[in-house]
CSV table of C-alpha atoms in Angstrom, one decimal:
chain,number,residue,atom,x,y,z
A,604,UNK,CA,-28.6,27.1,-21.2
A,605,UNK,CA,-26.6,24.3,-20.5
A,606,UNK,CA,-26.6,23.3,-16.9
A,607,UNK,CA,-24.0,19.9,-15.6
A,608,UNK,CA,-24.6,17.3,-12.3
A,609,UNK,CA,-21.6,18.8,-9.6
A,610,UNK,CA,-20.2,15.8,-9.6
A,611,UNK,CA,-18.4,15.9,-12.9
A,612,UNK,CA,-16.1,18.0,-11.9
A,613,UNK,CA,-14.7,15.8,-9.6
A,614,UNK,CA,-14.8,17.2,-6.5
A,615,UNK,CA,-13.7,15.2,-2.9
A,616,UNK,CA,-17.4,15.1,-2.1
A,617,UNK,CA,-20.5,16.3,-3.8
A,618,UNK,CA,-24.0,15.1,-2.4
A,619,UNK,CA,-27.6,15.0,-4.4
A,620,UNK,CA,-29.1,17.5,-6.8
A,621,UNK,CA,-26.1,19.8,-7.2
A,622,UNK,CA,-26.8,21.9,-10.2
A,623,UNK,CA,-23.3,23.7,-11.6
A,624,UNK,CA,-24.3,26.1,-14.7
A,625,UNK,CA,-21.6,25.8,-17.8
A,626,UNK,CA,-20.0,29.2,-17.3
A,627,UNK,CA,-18.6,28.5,-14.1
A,628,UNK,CA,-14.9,28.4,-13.6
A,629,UNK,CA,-13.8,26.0,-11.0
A,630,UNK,CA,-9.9,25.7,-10.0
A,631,UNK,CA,-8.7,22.7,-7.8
A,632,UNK,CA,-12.2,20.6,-7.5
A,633,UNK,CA,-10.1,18.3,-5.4
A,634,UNK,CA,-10.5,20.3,-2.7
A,635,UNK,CA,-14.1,21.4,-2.7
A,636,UNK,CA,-17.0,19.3,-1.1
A,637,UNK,CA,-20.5,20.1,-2.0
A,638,UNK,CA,-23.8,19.3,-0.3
A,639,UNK,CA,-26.7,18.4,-1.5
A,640,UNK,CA,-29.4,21.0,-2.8
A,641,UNK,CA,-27.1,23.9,-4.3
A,642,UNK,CA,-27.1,25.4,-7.1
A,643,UNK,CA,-24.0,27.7,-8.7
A,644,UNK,CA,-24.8,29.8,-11.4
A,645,UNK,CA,-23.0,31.0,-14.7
A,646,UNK,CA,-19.9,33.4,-14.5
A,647,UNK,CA,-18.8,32.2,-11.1
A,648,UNK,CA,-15.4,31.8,-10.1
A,649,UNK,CA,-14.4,29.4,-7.2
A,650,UNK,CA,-11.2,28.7,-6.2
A,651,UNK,CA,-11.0,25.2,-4.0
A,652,UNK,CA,-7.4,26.2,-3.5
A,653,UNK,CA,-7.4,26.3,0.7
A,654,UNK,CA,-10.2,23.6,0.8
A,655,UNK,CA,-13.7,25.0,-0.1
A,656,UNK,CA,-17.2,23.4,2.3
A,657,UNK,CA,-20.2,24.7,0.6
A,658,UNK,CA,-23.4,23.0,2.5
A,659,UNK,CA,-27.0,21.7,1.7
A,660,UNK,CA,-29.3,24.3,0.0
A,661,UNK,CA,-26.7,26.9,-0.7
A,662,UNK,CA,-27.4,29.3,-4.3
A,663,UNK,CA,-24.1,30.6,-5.4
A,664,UNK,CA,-25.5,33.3,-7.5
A,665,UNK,CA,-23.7,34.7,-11.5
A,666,UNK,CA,-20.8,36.9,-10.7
A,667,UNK,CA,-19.9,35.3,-7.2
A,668,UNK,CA,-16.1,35.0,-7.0
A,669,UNK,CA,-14.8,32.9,-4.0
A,670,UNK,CA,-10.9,33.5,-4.6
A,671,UNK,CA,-7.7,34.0,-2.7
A,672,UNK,CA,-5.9,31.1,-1.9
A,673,UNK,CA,-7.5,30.4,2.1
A,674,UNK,CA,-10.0,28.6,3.6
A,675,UNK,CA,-13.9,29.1,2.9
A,676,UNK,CA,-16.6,27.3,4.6
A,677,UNK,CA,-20.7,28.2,3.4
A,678,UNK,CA,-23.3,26.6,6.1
A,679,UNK,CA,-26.8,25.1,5.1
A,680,UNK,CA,-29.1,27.1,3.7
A,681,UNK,CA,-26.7,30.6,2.9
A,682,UNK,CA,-27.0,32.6,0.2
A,683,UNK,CA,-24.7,34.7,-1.9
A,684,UNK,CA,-26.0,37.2,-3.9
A,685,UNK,CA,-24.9,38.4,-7.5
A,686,UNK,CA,-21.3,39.8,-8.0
A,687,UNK,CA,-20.6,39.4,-4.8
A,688,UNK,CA,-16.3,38.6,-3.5
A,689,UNK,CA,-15.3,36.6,-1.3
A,690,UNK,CA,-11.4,36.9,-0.4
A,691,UNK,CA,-9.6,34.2,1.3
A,692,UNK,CA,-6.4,35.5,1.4
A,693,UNK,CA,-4.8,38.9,0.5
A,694,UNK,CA,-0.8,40.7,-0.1
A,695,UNK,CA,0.0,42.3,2.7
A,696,UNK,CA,-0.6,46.3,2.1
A,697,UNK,CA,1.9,47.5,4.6
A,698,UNK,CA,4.7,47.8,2.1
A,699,UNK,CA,6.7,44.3,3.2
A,700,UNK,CA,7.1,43.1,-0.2
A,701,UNK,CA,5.5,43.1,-3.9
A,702,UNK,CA,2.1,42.1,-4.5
A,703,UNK,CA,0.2,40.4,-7.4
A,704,UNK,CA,0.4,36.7,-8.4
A,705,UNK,CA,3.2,37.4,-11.0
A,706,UNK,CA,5.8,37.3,-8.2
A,707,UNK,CA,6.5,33.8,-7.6
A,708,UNK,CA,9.3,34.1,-5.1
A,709,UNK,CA,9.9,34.9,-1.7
A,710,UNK,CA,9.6,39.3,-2.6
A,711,UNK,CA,5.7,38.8,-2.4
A,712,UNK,CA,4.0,38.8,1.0
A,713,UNK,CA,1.3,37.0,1.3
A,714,UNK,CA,-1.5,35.7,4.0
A,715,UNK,CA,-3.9,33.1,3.5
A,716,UNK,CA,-7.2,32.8,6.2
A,717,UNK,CA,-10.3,31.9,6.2
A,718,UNK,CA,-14.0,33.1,5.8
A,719,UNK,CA,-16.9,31.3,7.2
A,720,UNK,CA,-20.7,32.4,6.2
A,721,UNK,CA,-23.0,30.9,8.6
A,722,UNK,CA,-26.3,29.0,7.9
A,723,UNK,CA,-29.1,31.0,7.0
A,724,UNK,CA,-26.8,34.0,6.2
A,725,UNK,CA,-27.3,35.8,2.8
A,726,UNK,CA,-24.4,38.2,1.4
A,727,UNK,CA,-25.7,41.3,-0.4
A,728,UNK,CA,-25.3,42.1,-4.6
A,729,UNK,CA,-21.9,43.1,-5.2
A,730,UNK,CA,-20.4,42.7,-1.3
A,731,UNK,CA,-17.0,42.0,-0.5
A,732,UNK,CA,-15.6,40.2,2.3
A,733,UNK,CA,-12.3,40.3,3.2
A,734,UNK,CA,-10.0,37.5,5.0
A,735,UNK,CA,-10.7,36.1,8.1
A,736,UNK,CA,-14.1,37.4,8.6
A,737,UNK,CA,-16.9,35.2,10.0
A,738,UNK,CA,-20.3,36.2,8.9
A,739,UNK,CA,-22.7,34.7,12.1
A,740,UNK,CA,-25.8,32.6,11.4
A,741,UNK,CA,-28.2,34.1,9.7
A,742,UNK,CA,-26.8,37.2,8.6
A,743,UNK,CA,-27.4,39.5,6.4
A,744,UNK,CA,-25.1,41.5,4.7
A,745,UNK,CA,-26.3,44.3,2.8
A,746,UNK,CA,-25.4,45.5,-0.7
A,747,UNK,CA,-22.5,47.1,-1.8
A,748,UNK,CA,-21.1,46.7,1.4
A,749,UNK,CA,-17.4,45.6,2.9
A,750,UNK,CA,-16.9,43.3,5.2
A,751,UNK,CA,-13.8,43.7,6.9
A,752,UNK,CA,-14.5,41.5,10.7
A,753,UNK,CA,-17.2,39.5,11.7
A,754,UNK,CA,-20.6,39.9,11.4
A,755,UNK,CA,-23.0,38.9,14.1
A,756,UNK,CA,-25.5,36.8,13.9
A,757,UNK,CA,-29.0,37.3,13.2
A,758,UNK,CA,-28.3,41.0,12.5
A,759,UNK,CA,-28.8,43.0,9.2
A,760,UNK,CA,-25.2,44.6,8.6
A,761,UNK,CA,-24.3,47.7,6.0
A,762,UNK,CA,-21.7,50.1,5.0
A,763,UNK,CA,-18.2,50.1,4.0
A,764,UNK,CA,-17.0,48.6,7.1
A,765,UNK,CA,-20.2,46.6,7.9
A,766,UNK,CA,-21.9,47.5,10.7
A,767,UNK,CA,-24.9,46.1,12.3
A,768,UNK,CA,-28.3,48.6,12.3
A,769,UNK,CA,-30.9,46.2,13.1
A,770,UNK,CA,-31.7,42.3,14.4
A,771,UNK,CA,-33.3,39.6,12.1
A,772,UNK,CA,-35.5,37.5,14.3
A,773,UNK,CA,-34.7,33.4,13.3
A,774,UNK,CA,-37.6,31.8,14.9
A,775,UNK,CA,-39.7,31.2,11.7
A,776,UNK,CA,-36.8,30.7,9.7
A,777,UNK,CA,-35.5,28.1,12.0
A,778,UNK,CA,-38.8,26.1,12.1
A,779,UNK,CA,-38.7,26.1,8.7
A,780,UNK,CA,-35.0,24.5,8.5
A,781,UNK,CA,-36.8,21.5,10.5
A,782,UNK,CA,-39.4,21.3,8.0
A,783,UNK,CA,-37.5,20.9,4.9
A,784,UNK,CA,-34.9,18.7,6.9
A,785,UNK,CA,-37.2,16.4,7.9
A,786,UNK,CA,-38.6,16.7,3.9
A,787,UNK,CA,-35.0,15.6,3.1
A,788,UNK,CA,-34.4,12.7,5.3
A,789,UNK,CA,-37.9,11.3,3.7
A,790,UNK,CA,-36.6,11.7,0.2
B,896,UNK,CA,-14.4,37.9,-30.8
B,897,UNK,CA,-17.8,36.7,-32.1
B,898,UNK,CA,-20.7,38.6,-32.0
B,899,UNK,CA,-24.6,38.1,-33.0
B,900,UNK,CA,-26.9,39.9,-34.7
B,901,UNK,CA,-29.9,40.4,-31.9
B,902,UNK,CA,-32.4,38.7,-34.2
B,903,UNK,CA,-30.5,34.7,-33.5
B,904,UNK,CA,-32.3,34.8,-30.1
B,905,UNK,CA,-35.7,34.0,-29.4
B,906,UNK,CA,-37.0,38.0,-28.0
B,907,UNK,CA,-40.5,39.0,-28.3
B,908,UNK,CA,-39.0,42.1,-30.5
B,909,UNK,CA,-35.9,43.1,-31.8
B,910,UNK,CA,-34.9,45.9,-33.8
B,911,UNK,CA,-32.2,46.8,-36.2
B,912,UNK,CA,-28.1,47.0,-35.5
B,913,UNK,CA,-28.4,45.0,-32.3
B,914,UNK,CA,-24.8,43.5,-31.3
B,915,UNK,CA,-24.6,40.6,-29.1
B,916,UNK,CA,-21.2,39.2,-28.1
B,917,UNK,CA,-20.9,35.3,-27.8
B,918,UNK,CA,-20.8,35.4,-24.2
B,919,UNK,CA,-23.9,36.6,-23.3
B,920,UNK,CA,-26.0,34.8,-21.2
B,921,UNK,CA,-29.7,35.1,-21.7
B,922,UNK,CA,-32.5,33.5,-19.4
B,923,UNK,CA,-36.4,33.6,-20.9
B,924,UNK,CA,-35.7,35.3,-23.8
B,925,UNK,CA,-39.7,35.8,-25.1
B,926,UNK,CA,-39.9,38.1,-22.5
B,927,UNK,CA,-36.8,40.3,-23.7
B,928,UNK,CA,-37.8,43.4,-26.0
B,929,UNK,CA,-34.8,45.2,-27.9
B,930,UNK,CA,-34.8,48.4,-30.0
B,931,UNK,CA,-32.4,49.3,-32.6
B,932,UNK,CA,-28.6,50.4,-31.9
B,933,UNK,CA,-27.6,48.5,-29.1
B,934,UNK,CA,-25.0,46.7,-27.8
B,935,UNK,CA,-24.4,43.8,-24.9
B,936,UNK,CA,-20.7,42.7,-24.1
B,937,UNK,CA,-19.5,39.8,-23.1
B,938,UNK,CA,-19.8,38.1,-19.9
B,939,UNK,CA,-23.1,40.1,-19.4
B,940,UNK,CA,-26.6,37.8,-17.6
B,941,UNK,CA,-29.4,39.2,-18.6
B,942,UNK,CA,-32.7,37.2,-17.0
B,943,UNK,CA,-36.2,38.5,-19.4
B,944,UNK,CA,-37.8,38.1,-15.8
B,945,UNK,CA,-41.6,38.9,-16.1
B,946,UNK,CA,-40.1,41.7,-18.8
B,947,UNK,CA,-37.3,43.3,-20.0
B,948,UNK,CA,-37.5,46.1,-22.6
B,949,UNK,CA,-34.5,47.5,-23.3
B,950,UNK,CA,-35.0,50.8,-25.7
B,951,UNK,CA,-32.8,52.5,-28.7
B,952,UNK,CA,-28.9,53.3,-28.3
B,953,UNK,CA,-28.3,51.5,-25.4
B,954,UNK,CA,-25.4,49.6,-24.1
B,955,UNK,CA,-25.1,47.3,-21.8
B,956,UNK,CA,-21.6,46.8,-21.0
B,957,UNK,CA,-19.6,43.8,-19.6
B,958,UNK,CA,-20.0,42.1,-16.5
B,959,UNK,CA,-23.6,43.4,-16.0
B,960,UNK,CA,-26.6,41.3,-15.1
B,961,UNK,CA,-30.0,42.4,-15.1
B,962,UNK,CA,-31.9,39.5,-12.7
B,963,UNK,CA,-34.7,38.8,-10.1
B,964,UNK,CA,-37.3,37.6,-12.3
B,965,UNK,CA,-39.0,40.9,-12.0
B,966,UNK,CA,-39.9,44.2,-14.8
B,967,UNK,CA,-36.9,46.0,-15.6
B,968,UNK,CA,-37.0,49.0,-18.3
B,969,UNK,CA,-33.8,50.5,-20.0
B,970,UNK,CA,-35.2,53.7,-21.8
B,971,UNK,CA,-33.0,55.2,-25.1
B,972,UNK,CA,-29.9,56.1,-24.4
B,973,UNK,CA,-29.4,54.6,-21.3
B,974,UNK,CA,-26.2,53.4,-20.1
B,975,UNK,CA,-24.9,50.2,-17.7
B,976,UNK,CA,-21.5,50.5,-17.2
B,977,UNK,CA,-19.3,47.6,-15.9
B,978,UNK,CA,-20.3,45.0,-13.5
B,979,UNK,CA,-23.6,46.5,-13.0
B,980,UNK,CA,-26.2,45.1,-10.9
B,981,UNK,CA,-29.8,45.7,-11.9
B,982,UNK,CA,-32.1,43.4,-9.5
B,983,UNK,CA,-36.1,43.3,-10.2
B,984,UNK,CA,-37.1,41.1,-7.4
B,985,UNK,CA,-35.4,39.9,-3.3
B,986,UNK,CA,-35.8,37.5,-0.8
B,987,UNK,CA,-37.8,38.9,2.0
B,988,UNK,CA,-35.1,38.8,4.6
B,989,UNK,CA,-37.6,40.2,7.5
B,990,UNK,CA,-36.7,36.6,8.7
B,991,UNK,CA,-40.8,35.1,6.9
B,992,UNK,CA,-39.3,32.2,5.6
B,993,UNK,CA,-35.9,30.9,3.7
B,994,UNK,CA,-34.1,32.6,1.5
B,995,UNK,CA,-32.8,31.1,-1.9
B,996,UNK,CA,-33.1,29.7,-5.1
B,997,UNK,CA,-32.6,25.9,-3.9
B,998,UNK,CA,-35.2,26.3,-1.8
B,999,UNK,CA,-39.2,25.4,-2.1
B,1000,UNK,CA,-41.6,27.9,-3.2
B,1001,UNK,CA,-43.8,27.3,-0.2
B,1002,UNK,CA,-41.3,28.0,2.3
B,1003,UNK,CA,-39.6,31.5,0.4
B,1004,UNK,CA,-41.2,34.5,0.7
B,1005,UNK,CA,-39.5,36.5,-2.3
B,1006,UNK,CA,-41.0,39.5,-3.9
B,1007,UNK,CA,-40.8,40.8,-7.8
B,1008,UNK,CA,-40.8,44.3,-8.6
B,1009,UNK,CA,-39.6,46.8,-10.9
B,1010,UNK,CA,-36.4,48.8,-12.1
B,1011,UNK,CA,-37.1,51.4,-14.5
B,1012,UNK,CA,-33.4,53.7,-16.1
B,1013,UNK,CA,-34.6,56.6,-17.8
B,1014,UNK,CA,-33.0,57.8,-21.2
B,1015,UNK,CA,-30.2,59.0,-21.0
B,1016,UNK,CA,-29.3,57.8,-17.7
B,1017,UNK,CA,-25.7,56.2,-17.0
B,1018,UNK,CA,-25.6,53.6,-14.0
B,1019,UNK,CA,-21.5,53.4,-13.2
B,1020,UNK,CA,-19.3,50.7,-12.6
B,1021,UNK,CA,-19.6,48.3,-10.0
B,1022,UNK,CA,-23.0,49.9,-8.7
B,1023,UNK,CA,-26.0,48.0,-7.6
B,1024,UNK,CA,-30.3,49.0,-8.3
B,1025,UNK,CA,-32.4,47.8,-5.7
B,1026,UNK,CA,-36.1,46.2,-6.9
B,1027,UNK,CA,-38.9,49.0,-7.3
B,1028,UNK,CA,-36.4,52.3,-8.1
B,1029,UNK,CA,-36.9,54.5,-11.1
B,1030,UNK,CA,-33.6,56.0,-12.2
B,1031,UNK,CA,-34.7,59.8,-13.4
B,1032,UNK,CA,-33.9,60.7,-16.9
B,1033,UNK,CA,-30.5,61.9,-17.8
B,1034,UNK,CA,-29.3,61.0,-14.3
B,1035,UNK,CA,-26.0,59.4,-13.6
B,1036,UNK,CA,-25.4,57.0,-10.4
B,1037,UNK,CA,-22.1,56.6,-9.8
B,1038,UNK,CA,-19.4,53.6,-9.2
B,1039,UNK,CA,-20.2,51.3,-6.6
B,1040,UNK,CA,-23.5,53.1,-5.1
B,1041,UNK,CA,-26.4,51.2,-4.0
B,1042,UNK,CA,-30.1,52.7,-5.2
B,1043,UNK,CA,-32.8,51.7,-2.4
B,1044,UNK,CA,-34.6,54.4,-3.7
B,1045,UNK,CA,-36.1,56.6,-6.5
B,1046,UNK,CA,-33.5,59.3,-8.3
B,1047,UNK,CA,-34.7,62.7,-9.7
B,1048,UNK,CA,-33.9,63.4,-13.1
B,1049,UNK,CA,-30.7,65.2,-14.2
B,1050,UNK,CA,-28.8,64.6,-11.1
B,1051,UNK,CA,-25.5,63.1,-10.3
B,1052,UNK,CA,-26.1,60.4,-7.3
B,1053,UNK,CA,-23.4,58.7,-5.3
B,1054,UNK,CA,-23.0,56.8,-1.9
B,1055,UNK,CA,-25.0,54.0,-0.8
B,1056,UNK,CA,-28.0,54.6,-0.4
B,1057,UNK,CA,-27.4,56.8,-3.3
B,1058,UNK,CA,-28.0,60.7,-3.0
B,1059,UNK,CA,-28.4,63.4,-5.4
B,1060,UNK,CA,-25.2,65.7,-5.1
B,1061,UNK,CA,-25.6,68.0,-8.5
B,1062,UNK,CA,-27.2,68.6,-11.2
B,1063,UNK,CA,-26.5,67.6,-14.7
B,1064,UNK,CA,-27.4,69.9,-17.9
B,1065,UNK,CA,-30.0,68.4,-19.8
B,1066,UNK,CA,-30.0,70.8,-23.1
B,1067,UNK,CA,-26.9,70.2,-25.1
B,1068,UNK,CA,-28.2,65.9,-24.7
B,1069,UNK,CA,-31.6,66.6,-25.5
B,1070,UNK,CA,-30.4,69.1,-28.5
B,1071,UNK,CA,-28.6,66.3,-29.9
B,1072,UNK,CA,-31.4,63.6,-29.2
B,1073,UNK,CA,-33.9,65.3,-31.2
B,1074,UNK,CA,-30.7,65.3,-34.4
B,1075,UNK,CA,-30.7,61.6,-33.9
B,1076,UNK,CA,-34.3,61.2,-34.1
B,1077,UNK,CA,-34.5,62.8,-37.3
B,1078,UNK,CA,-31.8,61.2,-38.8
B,1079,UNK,CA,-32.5,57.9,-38.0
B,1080,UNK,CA,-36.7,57.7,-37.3
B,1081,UNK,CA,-36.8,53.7,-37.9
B,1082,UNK,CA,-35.1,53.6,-34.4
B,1083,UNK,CA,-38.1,54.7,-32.7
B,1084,UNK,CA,-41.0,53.6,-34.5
B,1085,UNK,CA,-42.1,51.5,-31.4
C-alpha cells in the first residue's frame, strides 16, 4: 500500500501531515489547497477544476468523487464517507441544450456552483450532493441519501431529498475541537 | 487486464480458482479468509478489518469496498454487485466526540461491529449495509437501499431503510446447490 506526502502533487497550498493514497486521481492540483491533518484515500476522484479548500483534519474516504467543474470548500474537521458524490456543477435538465462532456460548443448547457460542507459535518456512504448546497456545521448526512438544498446545522438529515429528523448536540464536540487545536498549535 | 491467483496475497486461507484483478485494493490481508471459486474485480477495497471470511462462489464485483475495521462474513454464493458498500464499524455521531480517521483515538468515539450476507444472497448496485446487519439467506437487497437493520431470508428488500417486499423461491437454488456440492466437494471442505 503505497501512500505519497500531498504536497507532490503540487497543489497551491498543502499544509503538514497530508497523507494522499496512490489510487487517487487528482485533476488541476493548481487549484486545490489542503490543510494540515487529512488524509484522502485510494479510488478518489477530485477535480480542483472551480478551486477546491479542503481544511485541517478532513478524511476523504475510497470512492469519494468531488467532480463537476464548480466550487467546493470542506471545513476543519468534516468527514466524507465511502462512495460518496459531490457535484459541483451539472447540464441543465430542462431540455435547453445537449448534455455530457463530449459537446464542446455552445449546444451544451451548463451551470457551475458551489458546495460547502461545514466543520464537523460528516456525509453519509454512498450520498450525493448536488450543486449549490451548503451542508451546515456539523451535519450529518445520512446514507444513501440526496442532497438537493442545504442542510442545517447540527441536524442528522436523510432521504432522497434530505430532510432533517433529529438535532446533534455540538457541545462536546466543540470542546474537543479546542483540545486538539490547542494540541496543534504546540506541535 | 491482469489478474492474480488469490494465493500472491498474504490471507490467513485461500482456496482454489480464486481471481483477483490487478486493481484490487487490499488492507490487512492476514485477517482475509477466501474459499474456492471466487472472484474480485477491479477497482474493488476490501479492508480484512478484525475479519473477513469471504466463502465459495462468490463475487465481489467492481467498485465495492468492504471497510470499517470491523467482522464482515460473505457466505457461498453470495453476491456484491457494483459499487457496493459493506461497512463493519461508524463513528458515533451522537455528537461523544470527533469523528474521523485524522483524528486521535482518545478524542473518537467509533464503534466495530459486524455484517454477515447469507449464501445465496445478492446485495445490488449502488446499495449500502450498515454495521451489525445480517442479510438472510437467499435474500436480495436491491440498488441503492440502505440496510440499518436485519433482512429475513428469501425476501426481496428495497428502500432505505430497506424493507422486505416479496418473497423469493428458495428450492430451484437450493436444488442446484446441493448438484454443486457434489460435483465439486474440495470447495467446501472448510
Amino acid at each position: 500500500m503505497s501512500r505519497f506526502d500531498g504536497r507532490r502533487f503540487g497543489m497551491a497550498a498543502c499544509g503538514e501531515d497530508v497523507t494522499i493514497y496512490e489510487w487517487v486521481r487528482v485533476l488541476e492540483p493548481g487549484r486545490i489547497e489542503i490543510g494540515d491533518h487529512v488524509i484522502v484515500d485510494d479510488f478518489v476522484f477530485l477535480d480542483g477544476g472551480g478551486g477546491l479548500r479542503i481544511g485541517s483534519h478532513v478524511h476523504v474516504a475510497s470512492f469519494v468523487s468531488i467532480v463537476g467543474g464548480g466550487a467546493c470548500e470542506l471545513g476543519d474537521f468534516a468527514g466524507l464517507a465511502a462512495g460518496c458524490r459531490l457535484i459541483t456543477g451539472t447540464d441543465l435538465m430542462d431540455g435547453s441544450g445537449l448534455t455530457g462532456p463530449t459537446i464542446r460548443g455552445p449546444q451544451r448547457a451548463v451551470h457551475r456552483g458551489r458546495i460547502r460542507v461545514g466543520a464537523h459535518a460528516v456525509v453519509g456512504t454512498n450520498a450525493v450532493i448536488h450543486t449549490d448546497v451548503e451542508i451546515g456545521e456539523g451535519a450529518i448526512v445520512g446514507s444513501g441519501s440526496v442532497v438537493t438544498r442545504d442542510v442545517p446545522p447540527w441536524t442528522i438529515s436523510i432521504g432522497a431529498p434530505a430532510r432533517p429528523v433529529k438535532e446533534r448536540p455540538r457541545e462536546r464536540i466543540l470542546e474537543l475541537e479546542r483540545e486538539i487545536r490547542a494540541e496543534d498549535e504546540q506541535a | 487486464m491482469s489478474r492474480f491467483d488469490g494465493r500472491r496475497f498474504a490471507f490467513a486461507s485461500c482456496g482454489d480458482d480464486v481471481t483477483i484483478y490487478e486493481w484490487v485494493r487490499i488492507v490487512r490481508e492476514g485477517t482475509v479468509s477466501v474459499g474456492s471459486h471466487v472472484i474480485v474485480d477491479d477497482f474493488v477495497f476490501l479492508d480484512g478489518g478484525r475479519r473477513l471470511s469471504i466463502g465459495s462462489y462468490v463475487h465481489v464485483a467492481g467498485f465495492s469496498s468492504i471497510i470499517g475495521a470491523g467482522v464482515c462474513e460473505l457466505a457461498d454464493f453470495a453476491t456484491l454487485s457494483w459499487g457496493v458498500r459493506i461497512v463493519t464499524g461508524t463513528e458515533i455521531i451522537d455528537g461523544s466526540g470527533l469523528t474521523n480517521s485524522t483524528i486521535p483515538p482518545d478524542m473518537r468515539e467509533v464503534h466495530r461491529g459486524r455484517v454477515r450476507i447469507g449464501s445465496h444472497a445478492l446485495v445490488a448496485s449502488n446499495a449500502v449495509v450498515h454495521p451489525d446487519v445480517e442479510v438472510g439467506e437467499g435474500t436480495v437487497v436491491g440498488s441503492g437501499s440502505v440496510v440499518t437493520r436485519d433482512l429475513p431470508p428469501w425476501t426481496i428488500c428495497v428502500g432505505s431503510p430497506a424493507r422486505p417486499i416479496r418473497d423469493r423461491p428458495s428450492e430451484r437454488i437450493l436444488e442446484l446447490e446441493q448438484e454443486l456440492r457434489a460435483r465439486d466437494p474440495a470447495a467446501f471442505r472448510s
